[in-house]
Amino acid sequence: RQGLLRDVGEALARDRINVTAVNTQSRHDLAYMRFTMDVADVNQLRRALAVVKEVPGVLRASRG
């Protein structure tokens, strides 16, 4: 959906997750986004994934 990248980025920023790179592709009405971010530990990574999953329109978030 339009604005999804912005919404994911804002959700991560609110949680003070530093995003260092983003790669996006759209295929068949789906957007695939790969975020590179700085996290201190596994707990912060879990929190970042949980935050992204809460964004409307996100179907899945996982560690790549």
PDB file of C-alpha atoms in Angstrom:
ATOM      1  CA  ARG A   1       0.000   0.000   0.000  1.00  0.00           C
ATOM      2  CA  GLN A   2       1.062   3.551  -0.534  1.00  0.00           C
ATOM      3  CA  GLY A   3       2.980   4.956   2.455  1.00  0.00           C
ATOM      4  CA  LEU A   4       3.970   1.555   3.874  1.00  0.00           C
ATOM      5  CA  LEU A   5       7.712   2.242   3.713  1.00  0.00           C
ATOM      6  CA  ARG A   6       7.208   5.549   5.495  1.00  0.00           C
ATOM      7  CA  ASP A   7       5.041   3.961   8.184  1.00  0.00           C
ATOM      8  CA  VAL A   8       7.537   1.172   8.870  1.00  0.00           C
ATOM      9  CA  GLY A   9      10.385   3.680   9.039  1.00  0.00           C
ATOM     10  CA  GLU A  10       8.456   5.905  11.438  1.00  0.00           C
ATOM     11  CA  ALA A  11       7.577   2.938  13.674  1.00  0.00           C
ATOM     12  CA  LEU A  12      11.245   1.982  13.922  1.00  0.00           C
ATOM     13  CA  ALA A  13      12.274   5.585  14.551  1.00  0.00           C
ATOM     14  CA  ARG A  14       9.756   5.913  17.397  1.00  0.00           C
ATOM     15  CA  ASP A  15      11.429   2.903  19.016  1.00  0.00           C
ATOM     16  CA  ARG A  16      14.852   4.489  18.439  1.00  0.00           C
ATOM     17  CA  ILE A  17      15.990   1.779  16.025  1.00  0.00           C
ATOM     18  CA  ASN A  18      18.674   3.118  13.692  1.00  0.00           C
ATOM     19  CA  VAL A  19      17.990   2.021  10.092  1.00  0.00           C
ATOM     20  CA  THR A  20      21.177   2.056   8.000  1.00  0.00           C
ATOM     21  CA  ALA A  21      19.830   0.694   4.685  1.00  0.00           C
ATOM     22  CA  VAL A  22      16.574  -0.256   2.972  1.00  0.00           C
ATOM     23  CA  ASN A  23      15.968  -2.319  -0.158  1.00  0.00           C
ATOM     24  CA  THR A  24      12.443  -2.556  -1.575  1.00  0.00           C
ATOM     25  CA  GLN A  25      10.849  -4.438  -4.440  1.00  0.00           C
ATOM     26  CA  SER A  26       7.224  -4.623  -5.524  1.00  0.00           C
ATOM     27  CA  ARG A  27       5.764  -7.695  -7.220  1.00  0.00           C
ATOM     28  CA  HIS A  28       2.145  -8.669  -7.775  1.00  0.00           C
ATOM     29  CA  ASP A  29       0.727  -6.042  -5.403  1.00  0.00           C
ATOM     30  CA  LEU A  30       3.175  -7.051  -2.633  1.00  0.00           C
ATOM     31  CA  ALA A  31       6.117  -5.004  -1.373  1.00  0.00           C
ATOM     32  CA  TYR A  32       9.226  -6.805  -0.183  1.00  0.00           C
ATOM     33  CA  MET A  33      11.375  -4.671   2.101  1.00  0.00           C
ATOM     34  CA  ARG A  34      14.743  -5.526   3.582  1.00  0.00           C
ATOM     35  CA  PHE A  35      15.917  -3.264   6.385  1.00  0.00           C
ATOM     36  CA  THR A  36      19.442  -3.166   7.747  1.00  0.00           C
ATOM     37  CA  MET A  37      19.472  -1.738  11.244  1.00  0.00           C
ATOM     38  CA  ASP A  38      21.709  -1.357  14.270  1.00  0.00           C
ATOM     39  CA  VAL A  39      20.481  -3.305  17.283  1.00  0.00           C
ATOM     40  CA  ALA A  40      22.250  -3.777  20.602  1.00  0.00           C
ATOM     41  CA  ASP A  41      21.076  -7.321  21.297  1.00  0.00           C
ATOM     42  CA  VAL A  42      18.506 -10.005  20.529  1.00  0.00           C
ATOM     43  CA  ASN A  43      15.901  -8.341  22.725  1.00  0.00           C
ATOM     44  CA  GLN A  44      16.091  -5.124  20.722  1.00  0.00           C
ATOM     45  CA  LEU A  45      15.832  -7.145  17.498  1.00  0.00           C
ATOM     46  CA  ARG A  46      12.716  -8.907  18.790  1.00  0.00           C
ATOM     47  CA  ARG A  47      11.225  -5.555  19.744  1.00  0.00           C
ATOM     48  CA  ALA A  48      11.980  -4.132  16.282  1.00  0.00           C
ATOM     49  CA  LEU A  49      10.280  -7.089  14.594  1.00  0.00           C
ATOM     50  CA  ALA A  50       7.258  -6.754  16.886  1.00  0.00           C
ATOM     51  CA  VAL A  51       6.976  -3.040  16.103  1.00  0.00           C
ATOM     52  CA  VAL A  52       7.103  -3.692  12.357  1.00  0.00           C
ATOM     53  CA  LYS A  53       4.468  -6.443  12.599  1.00  0.00           C
ATOM     54  CA  GLU A  54       2.076  -3.937  14.193  1.00  0.00           C
ATOM     55  CA  VAL A  55       2.173  -1.603  11.165  1.00  0.00           C
ATOM     56  CA  PRO A  56      -1.069  -1.939   9.169  1.00  0.00           C
ATOM     57  CA  GLY A  57      -0.399  -3.720   5.902  1.00  0.00           C
ATOM     58  CA  VAL A  58       2.620  -5.705   7.108  1.00  0.00           C
ATOM     59  CA  LEU A  59       2.034  -9.399   6.532  1.00  0.00           C
ATOM     60  CA  ARG A  60       5.287 -10.759   7.927  1.00  0.00           C
ATOM     61  CA  ALA A  61       8.486  -9.544   9.591  1.00  0.00           C
ATOM     62  CA  SER A  62      11.447 -11.819  10.204  1.00  0.00           C
ATOM     63  CA  ARG A  63      15.186 -11.862  10.570  1.00  0.00           C
ATOM     64  CA  GLY A  64      16.752 -12.483   7.178  1.00  0.00           C
TER      65      GLY A  64
END
